[in-house]
Coordinates of C-alpha atoms in Angstrom, one line a residue:
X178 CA -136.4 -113.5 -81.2
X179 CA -135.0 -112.4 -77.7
X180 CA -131.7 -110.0 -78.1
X181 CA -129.0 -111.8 -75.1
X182 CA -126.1 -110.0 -74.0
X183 CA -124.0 -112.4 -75.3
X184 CA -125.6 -111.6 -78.8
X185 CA -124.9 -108.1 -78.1
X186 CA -121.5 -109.1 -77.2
X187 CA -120.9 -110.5 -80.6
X188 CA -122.5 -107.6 -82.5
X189 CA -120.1 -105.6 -81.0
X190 CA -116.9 -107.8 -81.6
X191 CA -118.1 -108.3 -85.1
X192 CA -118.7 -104.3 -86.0
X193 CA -115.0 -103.6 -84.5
X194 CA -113.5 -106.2 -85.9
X195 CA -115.0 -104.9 -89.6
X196 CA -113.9 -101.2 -88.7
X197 CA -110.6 -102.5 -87.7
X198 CA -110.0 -104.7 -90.9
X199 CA -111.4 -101.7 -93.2
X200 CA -108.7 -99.4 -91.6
X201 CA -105.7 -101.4 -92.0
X202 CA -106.6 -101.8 -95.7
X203 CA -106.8 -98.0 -95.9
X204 CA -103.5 -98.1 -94.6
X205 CA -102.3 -100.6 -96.7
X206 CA -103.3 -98.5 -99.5
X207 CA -101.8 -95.2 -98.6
X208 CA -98.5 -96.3 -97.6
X209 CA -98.2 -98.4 -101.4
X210 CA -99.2 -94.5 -102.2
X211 CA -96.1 -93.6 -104.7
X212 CA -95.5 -90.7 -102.9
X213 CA -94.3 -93.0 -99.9
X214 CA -93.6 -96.0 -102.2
X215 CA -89.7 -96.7 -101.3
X216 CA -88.2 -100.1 -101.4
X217 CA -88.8 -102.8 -98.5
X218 CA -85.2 -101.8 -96.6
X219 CA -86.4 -98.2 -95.9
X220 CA -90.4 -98.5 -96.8
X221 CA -92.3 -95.9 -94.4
X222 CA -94.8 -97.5 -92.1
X223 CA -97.3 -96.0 -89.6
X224 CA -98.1 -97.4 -86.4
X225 CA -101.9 -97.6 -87.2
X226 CA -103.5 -98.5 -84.0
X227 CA -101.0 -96.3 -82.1
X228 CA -101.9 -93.5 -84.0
X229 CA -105.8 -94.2 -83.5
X230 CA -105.7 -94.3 -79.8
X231 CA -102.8 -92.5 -79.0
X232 CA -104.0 -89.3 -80.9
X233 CA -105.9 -86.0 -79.8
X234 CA -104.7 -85.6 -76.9
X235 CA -104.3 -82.1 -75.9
X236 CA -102.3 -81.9 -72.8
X237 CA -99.7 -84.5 -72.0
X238 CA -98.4 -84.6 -68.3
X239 CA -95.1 -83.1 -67.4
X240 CA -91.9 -82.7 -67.6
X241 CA -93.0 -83.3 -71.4
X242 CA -93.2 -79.6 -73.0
X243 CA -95.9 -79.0 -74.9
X244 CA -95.0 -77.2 -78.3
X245 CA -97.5 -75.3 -80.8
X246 CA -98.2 -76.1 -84.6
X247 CA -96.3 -73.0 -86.0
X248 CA -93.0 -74.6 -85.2
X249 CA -93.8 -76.9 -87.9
X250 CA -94.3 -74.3 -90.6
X251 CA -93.2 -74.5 -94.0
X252 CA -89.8 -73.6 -94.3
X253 CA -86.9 -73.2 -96.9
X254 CA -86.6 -77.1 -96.4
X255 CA -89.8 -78.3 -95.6
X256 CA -90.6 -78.1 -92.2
X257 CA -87.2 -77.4 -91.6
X258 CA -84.5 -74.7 -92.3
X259 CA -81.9 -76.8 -93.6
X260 CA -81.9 -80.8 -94.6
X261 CA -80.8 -84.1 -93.1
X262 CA -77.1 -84.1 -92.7
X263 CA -74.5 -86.3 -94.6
X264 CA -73.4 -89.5 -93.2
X265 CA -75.7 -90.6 -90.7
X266 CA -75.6 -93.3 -88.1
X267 CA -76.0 -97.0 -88.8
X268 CA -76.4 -96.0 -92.3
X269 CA -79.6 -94.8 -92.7
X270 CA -80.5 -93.8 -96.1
X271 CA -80.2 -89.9 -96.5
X272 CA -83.0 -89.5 -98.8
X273 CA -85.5 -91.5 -97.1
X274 CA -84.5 -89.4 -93.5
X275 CA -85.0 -86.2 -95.4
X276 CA -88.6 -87.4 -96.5
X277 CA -89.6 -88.5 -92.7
X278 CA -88.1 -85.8 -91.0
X279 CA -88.8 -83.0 -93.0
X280 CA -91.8 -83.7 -95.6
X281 CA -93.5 -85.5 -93.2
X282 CA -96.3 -85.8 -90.3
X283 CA -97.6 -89.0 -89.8
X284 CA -95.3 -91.7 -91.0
X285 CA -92.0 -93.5 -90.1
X286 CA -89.7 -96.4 -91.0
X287 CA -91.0 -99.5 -90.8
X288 CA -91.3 -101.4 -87.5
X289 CA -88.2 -102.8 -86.5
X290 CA -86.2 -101.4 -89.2
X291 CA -84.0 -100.3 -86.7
X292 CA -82.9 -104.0 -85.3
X293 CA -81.7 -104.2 -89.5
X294 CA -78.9 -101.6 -88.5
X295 CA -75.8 -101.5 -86.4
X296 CA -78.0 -99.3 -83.6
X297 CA -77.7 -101.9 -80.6
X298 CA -74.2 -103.0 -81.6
X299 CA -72.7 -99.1 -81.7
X300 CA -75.5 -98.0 -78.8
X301 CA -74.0 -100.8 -76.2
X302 CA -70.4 -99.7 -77.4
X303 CA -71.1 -96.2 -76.8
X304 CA -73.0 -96.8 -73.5
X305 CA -70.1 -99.3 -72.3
X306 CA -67.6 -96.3 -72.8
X307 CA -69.5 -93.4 -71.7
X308 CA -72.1 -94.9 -69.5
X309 CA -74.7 -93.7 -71.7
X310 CA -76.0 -93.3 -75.5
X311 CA -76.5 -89.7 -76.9
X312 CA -78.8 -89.1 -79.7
X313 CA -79.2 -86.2 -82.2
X314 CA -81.2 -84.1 -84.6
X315 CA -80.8 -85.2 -87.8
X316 CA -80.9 -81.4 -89.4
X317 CA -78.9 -79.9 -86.8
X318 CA -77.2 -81.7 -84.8
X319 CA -78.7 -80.2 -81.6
X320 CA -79.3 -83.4 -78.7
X321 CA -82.5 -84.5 -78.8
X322 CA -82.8 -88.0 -76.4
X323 CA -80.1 -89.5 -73.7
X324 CA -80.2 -92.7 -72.8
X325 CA -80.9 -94.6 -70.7
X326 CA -81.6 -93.3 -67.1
X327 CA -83.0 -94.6 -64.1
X328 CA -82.9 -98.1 -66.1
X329 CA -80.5 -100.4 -67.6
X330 CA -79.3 -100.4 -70.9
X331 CA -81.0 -103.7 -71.4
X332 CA -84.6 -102.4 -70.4
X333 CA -83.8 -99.5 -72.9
X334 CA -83.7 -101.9 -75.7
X335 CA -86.2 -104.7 -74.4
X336 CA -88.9 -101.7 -74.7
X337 CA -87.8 -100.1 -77.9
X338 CA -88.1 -104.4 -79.3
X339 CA -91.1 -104.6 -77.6
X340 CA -92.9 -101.2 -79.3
X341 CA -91.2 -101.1 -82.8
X342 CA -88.9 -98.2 -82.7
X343 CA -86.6 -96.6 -80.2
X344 CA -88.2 -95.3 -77.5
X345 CA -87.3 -92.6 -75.1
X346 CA -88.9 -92.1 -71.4
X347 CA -89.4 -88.1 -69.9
X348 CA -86.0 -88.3 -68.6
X349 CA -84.3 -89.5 -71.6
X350 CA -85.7 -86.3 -73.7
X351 CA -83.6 -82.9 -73.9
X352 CA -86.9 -81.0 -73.6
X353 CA -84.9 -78.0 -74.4
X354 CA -84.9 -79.0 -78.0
X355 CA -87.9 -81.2 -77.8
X356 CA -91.8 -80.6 -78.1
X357 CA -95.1 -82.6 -78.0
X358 CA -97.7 -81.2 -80.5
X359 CA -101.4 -81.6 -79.3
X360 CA -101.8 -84.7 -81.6
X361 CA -99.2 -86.5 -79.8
X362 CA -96.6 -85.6 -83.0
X363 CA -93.3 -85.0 -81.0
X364 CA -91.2 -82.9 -83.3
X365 CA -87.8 -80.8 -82.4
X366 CA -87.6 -76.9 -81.7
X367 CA -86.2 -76.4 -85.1
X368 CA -88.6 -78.2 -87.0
X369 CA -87.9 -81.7 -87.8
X370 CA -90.9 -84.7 -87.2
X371 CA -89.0 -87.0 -84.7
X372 CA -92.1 -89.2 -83.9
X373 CA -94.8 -90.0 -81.8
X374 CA -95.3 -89.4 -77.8
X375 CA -97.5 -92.8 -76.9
X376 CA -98.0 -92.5 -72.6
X377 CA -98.5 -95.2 -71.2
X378 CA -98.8 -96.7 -67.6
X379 CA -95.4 -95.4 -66.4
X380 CA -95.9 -92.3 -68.4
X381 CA -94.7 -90.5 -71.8
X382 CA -93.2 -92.4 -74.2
X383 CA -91.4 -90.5 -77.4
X384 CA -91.5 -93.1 -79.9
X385 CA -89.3 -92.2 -82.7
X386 CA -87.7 -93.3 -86.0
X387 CA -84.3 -93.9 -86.2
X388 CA -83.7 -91.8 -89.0
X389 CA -84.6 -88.7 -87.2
X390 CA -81.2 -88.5 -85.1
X391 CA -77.6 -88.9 -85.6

């Protein structure tokens, strides 16, 4: 019996692929969990994989502002001082945004349940009239992302489509009111759980659900 590197090769293939199929049924399970059991229009999801190699980072390259666990403290409304506001944008369901963005570390919206919304109908509007798209916190209405710059509305969406959610490049984040977490979590100043920052090549990227802004 003579051990090839192409038998190696396979070993290796195999084992990951086993690891790989084992986590997404963990997965799976959690998010049929009932305490994130909602129905299929506003089910949370998690970006698995994203989370797995985009996590534990410790130090994310600027302008992105690193921000400290304690600003995600418990509060009188979760991780936040007050909840979601009334009547939010595209019609995202109020009790499903207060769960994400305020009882909440880990999870989203399910991919692409942004494209299910009015967002790149009243985005292009917006940006056609003002030349670009401002986005908000959820809890307070404090600016959060502005977009797009230094690209075209167009590549703004075709990367959002291409990743899941809407996502937001260094210069599209008000890092006044924005931090990174050393996990990756990106989170506002007051409190709220916005997303995920997942660099890339071209750098940052706050990935983010769209019931976290107004």
């Amino acid at each position: 019996f003579t051990i090839t590197s192409e038998r190696i090769k396979m070993v290796s293939f195999k084992s990951i692929s086993i690891v790989l199929t084992a986590l997404i049924s963990c997965s799976a399970a959690f998010q049929s969990h009932p305490t994130f059991a909602v129905n299929k229009k506003t089910a949370l999801g998690m970006g698995l994989l994203d989370s797995l190699f985009g996590g534990g980072v410790k130090q994310f390259d600027g302008p992105c502002v690193m921000g400290e666990e304690s600003i995600m403290s418990p509060k009188a409304h979760g991780t936040s001082a007050v909840p979601v506001q009334d009547n939010l944008r595209w019609d995202c369901d109020q009790e499903v945004a207060d769960r994400i963005c305020n009882f909440n570390r880990h999870y989203a919206e399910y991919r692409g349940y942004w494209k299910t919304t009015s967002f790149i109908e009243d985005a292009k509007k917006e940006f056609e009239e003002k030349g670009e798209v401002a986005f908000y916190d959820s809890n307070t209405g404090k600016p959060l992302f502005v977009a797009p710059k230094e690209r075209t509305f167009d590549e703004f969406i075709k990367e959002s489509l291409s990743h899941g959610w809407p996502s937001f490049r260094d210069e599209e984040v008000v890092w006044d009111n924005v931090r990174c977490l050393p996990n990756g979590e990106s989170v506002s100043v007051d409190g709220t759980h916005l997303g995920h920052n997942l660099p890339d090549f071209s750098g940052n990227r706050v990935r983010k659900s769209s019931h976290c802004f107004i």
